[in-house]
Amino acid sequence: WEVTVGPYEVYKNPRELKARFEMYVGILDPEVTAATAPFREELQGMENALAELVGSDVYEARQLSGEGIAIRAVRVILAAGDARREAGAIVAFHLPNRGPAVDEGLYKKVILVSHMQAFDPIMTARAQEVLDEDQAALASGPESVLGTTFHEFAHGIGAHDELRITVGGEETTVAEALGEYTTLFEEEKADIVGLWLMGRQQAAGEVSEDQAARWYVTHVMHLFGLLQYALQGTYPRMAAIQLGYFMDRGAITYDESSGHFRVHLEQMPEATRDLAREVARIQLSGDRAGAEALARRYVHRADDGTYSLAPTLAGPVATMQERFGAAGIRSVNMRYDVTGL
């Protein structure tokens, strides 16, 4: 059994102040748990690799407690509290994310496999609408689970909100330094560093070129899915930064005549590495101006607090959303009703 009860994140609160209060009850998925467990042994190596990527001028690797890190994949049978609200369902969580345990590298990462699988048919249908035909088939449910696992791994390395850093000669924390960009860049770090860490598996010869292709294409479809939600949210803005950056680097291109995107697999590793380094350095150096510049390059915020995509993204994303609507492809909200107890 896997039971979680308590306050979680503030991402879906309009002012990002009040945490959602949730309850999840699930049962272990032994197959997926076994598939992800070996990566736990590599977490210290991931931490060391990120420290090397960003440079010793901003970060020295922490020592993580391998015995204190748990990874579980579960099938949810009950979600309650704010998890039952509209768009309340999540696909994974990484806890704790506050307090002394974080400095000690003590974490539990839980993957909600049944929630992820509920989105697989939607991802497949979307891929047919927005990707070139030869790449659409690469979008894969198992790769989506693995990608989410690496996202959760990356939450536990590098910066965290309460990490003590020095900015302008004064000691502060990452959260105090980044202010309103704290949440956005923590999620951005987890997503892009997680993808970079997966790419390192290919560079080390541990996965095939075919599996790496499925990783990258599935990740891009994950970004497209997040862009279906209002830009006020953390995750859609996170997705916009990545998609815009990849397009600027030529790792993703858009064909106006076909209305299709193409992922250029040979360019994804370098683009992923460079964005991972930029995002992680912004966090670890407390560079609020850099955070604002990167965010506003792809998502514009008006004086009234509304958000809009940069022109290079706005047209393609609007066309994509129109095609989803015409095809009747909608996202899902999940609720749980338990009877007979």
Short mmCIF file of C-alpha atoms in Angstrom, two decimals:
data_model
loop_
_atom_site.label_atom_id
_atom_site.label_comp_id
_atom_site.label_asym_id
_atom_site.label_seq_id
_atom_site.Cartn_x
_atom_site.Cartn_y
_atom_site.Cartn_z
CA TRP A 1 0.00 0.00 0.00
CA GLU A 2 1.02 3.61 -0.59
CA VAL A 3 -0.83 6.28 1.40
CA THR A 4 -0.10 10.02 1.23
CA VAL A 5 -2.10 12.64 3.13
CA GLY A 6 -1.28 16.32 3.57
CA PRO A 7 -0.49 19.68 2.00
CA TYR A 8 1.39 19.53 -1.28
CA GLU A 9 2.30 22.32 -3.72
CA VAL A 10 1.03 25.87 -4.24
CA TYR A 11 1.32 25.80 -8.06
CA LYS A 12 -2.41 25.91 -8.78
CA ASN A 13 -3.21 28.68 -6.33
CA PRO A 14 -3.60 32.01 -8.21
CA ARG A 15 -0.99 33.71 -6.02
CA GLU A 16 1.04 30.54 -5.42
CA LEU A 17 0.59 30.90 -1.65
CA LYS A 18 -1.88 28.26 -0.47
CA ALA A 19 -0.97 24.60 -0.81
CA ARG A 20 -3.46 22.04 -2.02
CA PHE A 21 -4.46 19.48 0.61
CA GLU A 22 -4.66 16.02 -0.91
CA MET A 23 -4.97 12.35 -0.18
CA TYR A 24 -3.84 9.46 -2.37
CA VAL A 25 -4.27 5.75 -1.68
CA GLY A 26 -2.66 3.30 -4.07
CA ILE A 27 -1.13 -0.13 -4.41
CA LEU A 28 2.40 -0.88 -5.55
CA ASP A 29 3.01 -1.52 -9.26
CA PRO A 30 5.88 -4.00 -8.86
CA GLU A 31 6.84 -4.07 -12.55
CA VAL A 32 7.28 -0.31 -12.97
CA THR A 33 8.87 0.04 -9.52
CA ALA A 34 11.43 -2.61 -10.44
CA ALA A 35 12.15 -0.88 -13.78
CA THR A 36 12.89 2.46 -12.09
CA ALA A 37 14.67 1.16 -8.97
CA PRO A 38 18.13 0.73 -10.57
CA PHE A 39 18.29 4.45 -11.29
CA ARG A 40 18.28 5.16 -7.55
CA GLU A 41 21.84 3.92 -7.43
CA GLU A 42 22.79 6.60 -9.97
CA LEU A 43 21.35 9.61 -8.10
CA GLN A 44 24.70 10.66 -6.65
CA GLY A 45 26.18 10.42 -10.13
CA MET A 46 23.37 12.62 -11.43
CA GLU A 47 24.09 15.20 -8.70
CA ASN A 48 27.78 15.15 -9.57
CA ALA A 49 27.05 15.49 -13.29
CA LEU A 50 24.83 18.54 -12.73
CA ALA A 51 27.51 20.19 -10.56
CA GLU A 52 30.04 19.62 -13.34
CA LEU A 53 27.60 20.97 -15.95
CA VAL A 54 26.97 24.28 -14.17
CA GLY A 55 30.51 24.79 -12.88
CA SER A 56 32.12 25.00 -9.48
CA ASP A 57 31.78 28.79 -9.45
CA VAL A 58 28.08 28.39 -8.60
CA TYR A 59 27.69 24.90 -7.11
CA GLU A 60 29.46 22.07 -5.36
CA ALA A 61 27.74 18.68 -5.40
CA ARG A 62 25.95 17.59 -2.23
CA GLN A 63 26.24 14.11 -0.77
CA LEU A 64 22.91 12.35 -1.17
CA SER A 65 21.81 9.52 1.10
CA GLY A 66 21.18 6.53 -1.15
CA GLU A 67 19.53 4.60 1.67
CA GLY A 68 17.24 7.53 2.43
CA ILE A 69 15.82 7.82 -1.10
CA ALA A 70 12.75 5.77 -1.98
CA ILE A 71 11.20 5.29 -5.42
CA ARG A 72 7.73 3.79 -5.74
CA ALA A 73 5.38 3.33 -8.69
CA VAL A 74 1.73 2.87 -7.70
CA ARG A 75 -1.75 2.45 -9.11
CA VAL A 76 -4.11 4.92 -7.48
CA ILE A 77 -7.41 3.59 -6.21
CA LEU A 78 -8.56 6.67 -4.31
CA ALA A 79 -7.83 10.39 -4.62
CA ALA A 80 -9.48 12.83 -2.24
CA GLY A 81 -9.35 16.46 -1.15
CA ASP A 82 -8.01 18.94 -3.70
CA ALA A 83 -6.86 16.03 -5.86
CA ARG A 84 -10.54 15.68 -6.88
CA ARG A 85 -10.89 19.26 -8.05
CA GLU A 86 -10.87 20.22 -11.71
CA ALA A 87 -7.41 19.50 -13.16
CA GLY A 88 -6.38 18.34 -9.71
CA ALA A 89 -4.93 14.97 -10.64
CA ILE A 90 -1.15 14.76 -10.80
CA VAL A 91 1.06 12.03 -12.26
CA ALA A 92 3.88 11.98 -9.70
CA PHE A 93 5.22 13.68 -6.62
CA HIS A 94 8.53 14.17 -4.87
CA LEU A 95 8.40 14.74 -1.12
CA PRO A 96 9.51 16.30 1.11
CA ASN A 97 10.44 19.52 -0.67
CA ARG A 98 10.93 21.67 2.42
CA GLY A 99 12.89 21.40 5.64
CA PRO A 100 16.08 19.72 6.88
CA ALA A 101 15.42 16.44 5.05
CA VAL A 102 15.99 18.21 1.73
CA ASP A 103 19.50 19.31 2.74
CA GLU A 104 20.23 15.74 3.78
CA GLY A 105 19.08 14.39 0.42
CA LEU A 106 16.20 12.38 1.90
CA TYR A 107 13.35 12.00 -0.58
CA LYS A 108 10.50 9.80 -1.66
CA LYS A 109 9.50 9.82 -5.31
CA VAL A 110 6.11 8.32 -6.16
CA ILE A 111 4.98 7.72 -9.76
CA LEU A 112 1.18 7.45 -10.20
CA VAL A 113 1.21 4.96 -13.05
CA SER A 114 -2.57 4.67 -13.46
CA HIS A 115 -2.89 8.44 -13.85
CA MET A 116 -0.18 8.53 -16.50
CA GLN A 117 -1.73 5.67 -18.44
CA ALA A 118 -5.07 7.50 -18.53
CA PHE A 119 -3.39 10.15 -20.70
CA ASP A 120 -1.70 7.72 -23.13
CA PRO A 121 -4.56 7.61 -25.68
CA ILE A 122 -4.72 11.41 -25.68
CA MET A 123 -0.98 11.72 -26.28
CA THR A 124 -1.18 9.24 -29.15
CA ALA A 125 -4.07 11.10 -30.76
CA ARG A 126 -2.32 14.46 -30.41
CA ALA A 127 0.87 13.08 -31.93
CA GLN A 128 -1.03 12.13 -35.08
CA GLU A 129 -2.22 15.73 -35.40
CA VAL A 130 0.99 17.68 -34.79
CA LEU A 131 4.00 15.52 -35.72
CA ASP A 132 5.27 14.28 -39.07
CA GLU A 133 3.84 10.84 -39.74
CA ASP A 134 7.12 8.97 -39.29
CA GLN A 135 7.63 10.50 -35.83
CA ALA A 136 4.07 10.32 -34.50
CA ALA A 137 4.43 6.60 -33.75
CA LEU A 138 7.42 7.30 -31.49
CA ALA A 139 5.24 8.86 -28.75
CA SER A 140 5.18 6.12 -26.14
CA GLY A 141 3.47 5.52 -22.81
CA PRO A 142 6.41 3.65 -21.20
CA GLU A 143 8.77 6.48 -22.21
CA SER A 144 6.33 8.93 -20.65
CA VAL A 145 6.54 7.04 -17.33
CA LEU A 146 10.33 6.99 -17.50
CA GLY A 147 10.46 10.68 -18.40
CA THR A 148 8.31 11.54 -15.39
CA THR A 149 10.60 9.41 -13.22
CA PHE A 150 13.64 11.38 -14.34
CA HIS A 151 11.74 14.65 -13.77
CA GLU A 152 11.22 13.58 -10.16
CA PHE A 153 14.88 12.51 -9.87
CA ALA A 154 15.95 15.98 -11.02
CA HIS A 155 13.85 17.67 -8.33
CA GLY A 156 16.19 16.11 -5.80
CA ILE A 157 19.47 17.36 -7.25
CA GLY A 158 20.98 20.82 -7.61
CA ALA A 159 18.96 23.76 -6.31
CA HIS A 160 15.98 23.67 -3.99
CA ASP A 161 13.95 26.55 -2.58
CA GLU A 162 15.73 26.69 0.78
CA LEU A 163 19.28 26.19 -0.51
CA ARG A 164 21.56 28.88 0.96
CA ILE A 165 23.34 30.87 -1.75
CA THR A 166 25.24 34.16 -1.93
CA VAL A 167 23.91 36.94 -4.17
CA GLY A 168 25.63 40.31 -4.34
CA GLY A 169 27.77 39.44 -1.34
CA GLU A 170 24.76 38.66 0.86
CA GLU A 171 23.54 35.24 1.97
CA THR A 172 20.00 34.35 0.95
CA THR A 173 18.01 31.38 -0.39
CA VAL A 174 17.09 30.37 -3.91
CA ALA A 175 13.45 31.21 -3.21
CA GLU A 176 14.23 34.65 -1.76
CA ALA A 177 16.52 35.46 -4.69
CA LEU A 178 14.20 34.33 -7.50
CA GLY A 179 10.95 35.57 -5.96
CA GLU A 180 8.01 35.04 -8.32
CA TYR A 181 10.16 32.87 -10.61
CA THR A 182 11.00 30.30 -7.93
CA THR A 183 8.31 27.77 -8.76
CA LEU A 184 8.62 28.17 -12.53
CA PHE A 185 12.36 27.56 -12.51
CA GLU A 186 12.22 24.62 -10.11
CA GLU A 187 9.81 22.88 -12.47
CA GLU A 188 11.83 23.98 -15.48
CA LYS A 189 14.96 22.56 -13.86
CA ALA A 190 13.29 19.24 -13.08
CA ASP A 191 11.92 18.85 -16.60
CA ILE A 192 14.91 19.88 -18.69
CA VAL A 193 17.60 18.43 -16.40
CA GLY A 194 15.60 15.20 -16.27
CA LEU A 195 15.62 15.07 -20.08
CA TRP A 196 19.34 15.88 -20.17
CA LEU A 197 20.05 13.08 -17.70
CA MET A 198 18.11 10.66 -19.90
CA GLY A 199 20.15 11.79 -22.89
CA ARG A 200 23.32 10.98 -20.99
CA GLN A 201 22.16 7.37 -20.90
CA GLN A 202 22.41 7.30 -24.71
CA ALA A 203 25.78 9.05 -24.72
CA ALA A 204 27.07 6.39 -22.31
CA GLY A 205 25.84 3.64 -24.62
CA GLU A 206 23.29 2.41 -22.09
CA VAL A 207 20.26 2.84 -24.36
CA SER A 208 19.73 2.46 -28.08
CA GLU A 209 19.29 5.25 -30.60
CA ASP A 210 15.70 4.09 -31.11
CA GLN A 211 14.84 4.37 -27.42
CA ALA A 212 16.45 7.81 -27.22
CA ALA A 213 14.29 8.90 -30.17
CA ARG A 214 11.17 7.77 -28.32
CA TRP A 215 12.34 9.66 -25.21
CA TYR A 216 12.76 12.95 -27.06
CA VAL A 217 9.55 12.73 -29.10
CA THR A 218 7.49 11.68 -26.07
CA HIS A 219 8.93 14.59 -24.09
CA VAL A 220 7.95 17.03 -26.84
CA MET A 221 4.41 15.64 -26.84
CA HIS A 222 4.39 16.17 -23.08
CA LEU A 223 5.15 19.86 -23.74
CA PHE A 224 2.36 20.13 -26.31
CA GLY A 225 -0.06 18.62 -23.82
CA LEU A 226 0.85 21.16 -21.13
CA LEU A 227 0.28 24.02 -23.56
CA GLN A 228 -3.41 23.13 -23.67
CA TYR A 229 -3.85 24.73 -20.24
CA ALA A 230 -4.00 28.42 -19.32
CA LEU A 231 -0.63 30.16 -19.42
CA GLN A 232 -1.16 31.51 -15.93
CA GLY A 233 -0.17 28.06 -14.71
CA THR A 234 3.42 27.09 -13.94
CA TYR A 235 3.56 24.05 -16.22
CA PRO A 236 2.29 25.68 -19.45
CA ARG A 237 4.86 28.48 -19.07
CA MET A 238 7.53 25.86 -18.37
CA ALA A 239 6.54 24.05 -21.58
CA ALA A 240 6.56 27.28 -23.59
CA ILE A 241 10.13 28.08 -22.53
CA GLN A 242 11.34 24.66 -23.61
CA LEU A 243 9.44 24.54 -26.89
CA GLY A 244 10.52 28.07 -27.81
CA TYR A 245 14.14 27.36 -26.93
CA PHE A 246 14.18 24.16 -28.97
CA MET A 247 12.67 26.00 -31.95
CA ASP A 248 15.24 28.79 -31.65
CA ARG A 249 17.99 26.17 -31.69
CA GLY A 250 16.52 24.31 -34.67
CA ALA A 251 15.93 21.18 -32.58
CA ILE A 252 12.21 21.48 -33.39
CA THR A 253 10.86 23.01 -36.59
CA TYR A 254 7.34 23.89 -37.71
CA ASP A 255 6.10 23.50 -41.29
CA GLU A 256 3.32 26.01 -41.92
CA SER A 257 2.13 24.20 -45.05
CA SER A 258 1.48 20.92 -43.26
CA GLY A 259 0.87 22.34 -39.77
CA HIS A 260 3.25 19.69 -38.44
CA PHE A 261 6.24 19.89 -36.11
CA ARG A 262 9.40 17.84 -36.53
CA VAL A 263 11.85 16.89 -33.80
CA HIS A 264 15.45 16.94 -35.09
CA LEU A 265 16.89 14.18 -32.96
CA GLU A 266 20.51 14.89 -33.81
CA GLN A 267 20.22 18.41 -32.36
CA MET A 268 18.18 17.63 -29.23
CA PRO A 269 21.07 16.48 -26.97
CA GLU A 270 23.05 19.70 -27.37
CA ALA A 271 20.01 21.97 -27.07
CA THR A 272 18.84 20.06 -24.00
CA ARG A 273 22.26 20.30 -22.36
CA ASP A 274 22.56 24.04 -22.99
CA LEU A 275 19.08 24.85 -21.65
CA ALA A 276 19.68 22.61 -18.62
CA ARG A 277 22.89 24.50 -17.85
CA GLU A 278 21.25 27.92 -18.27
CA VAL A 279 18.25 27.10 -16.07
CA ALA A 280 20.33 25.43 -13.34
CA ARG A 281 22.83 28.31 -13.24
CA ILE A 282 20.00 30.84 -12.94
CA GLN A 283 18.68 28.97 -9.93
CA LEU A 284 22.00 28.34 -8.23
CA SER A 285 23.24 31.91 -8.67
CA GLY A 286 19.91 33.47 -7.68
CA ASP A 287 19.80 35.36 -10.99
CA ARG A 288 16.30 36.89 -10.97
CA ALA A 289 17.06 39.13 -13.96
CA GLY A 290 18.21 36.09 -15.93
CA ALA A 291 15.08 34.18 -14.92
CA GLU A 292 12.86 37.05 -16.05
CA ALA A 293 14.71 37.44 -19.34
CA LEU A 294 14.45 33.74 -20.22
CA ALA A 295 10.79 33.50 -19.22
CA ARG A 296 9.75 36.66 -21.08
CA ARG A 297 11.59 35.58 -24.21
CA TYR A 298 8.81 33.04 -24.76
CA VAL A 299 5.87 34.09 -22.55
CA HIS A 300 4.81 37.74 -22.35
CA ARG A 301 3.01 39.11 -19.31
CA ALA A 302 0.70 42.10 -19.72
CA ASP A 303 0.12 44.78 -17.11
CA ASP A 304 -3.22 43.20 -16.22
CA GLY A 305 -1.47 39.93 -15.30
CA THR A 306 -2.52 37.95 -18.38
CA TYR A 307 -0.01 35.92 -20.35
CA SER A 308 0.52 35.38 -24.07
CA LEU A 309 2.98 33.36 -26.09
CA ALA A 310 5.79 35.00 -28.03
CA PRO A 311 4.91 35.50 -31.72
CA THR A 312 7.14 32.65 -32.88
CA LEU A 313 5.11 30.28 -30.69
CA ALA A 314 1.65 31.82 -30.79
CA GLY A 315 0.74 30.93 -34.37
CA PRO A 316 1.90 27.30 -34.37
CA VAL A 317 0.36 26.61 -30.94
CA ALA A 318 -2.97 28.20 -31.95
CA THR A 319 -3.06 26.02 -35.09
CA MET A 320 -2.26 22.97 -32.98
CA GLN A 321 -5.08 23.74 -30.55
CA GLU A 322 -7.53 24.23 -33.42
CA ARG A 323 -6.60 20.83 -34.83
CA PHE A 324 -7.08 19.18 -31.45
CA GLY A 325 -10.49 20.77 -31.15
CA ALA A 326 -11.53 19.76 -34.66
CA ALA A 327 -10.45 16.18 -33.96
CA GLY A 328 -12.37 16.13 -30.68
CA ILE A 329 -9.22 15.54 -28.62
CA ARG A 330 -9.71 16.75 -25.07
CA SER A 331 -7.80 16.22 -21.88
CA VAL A 332 -9.23 14.33 -18.93
CA ASN A 333 -10.19 15.13 -15.37
CA MET A 334 -10.23 12.20 -12.98
CA ARG A 335 -12.43 11.60 -9.98
CA TYR A 336 -12.82 8.60 -7.72
CA ASP A 337 -16.03 7.29 -6.19
CA VAL A 338 -15.57 4.38 -3.82
CA THR A 339 -18.64 2.34 -2.87
CA GLY A 340 -19.35 -0.82 -0.93
CA LEU A 341 -16.89 -0.31 1.90
#
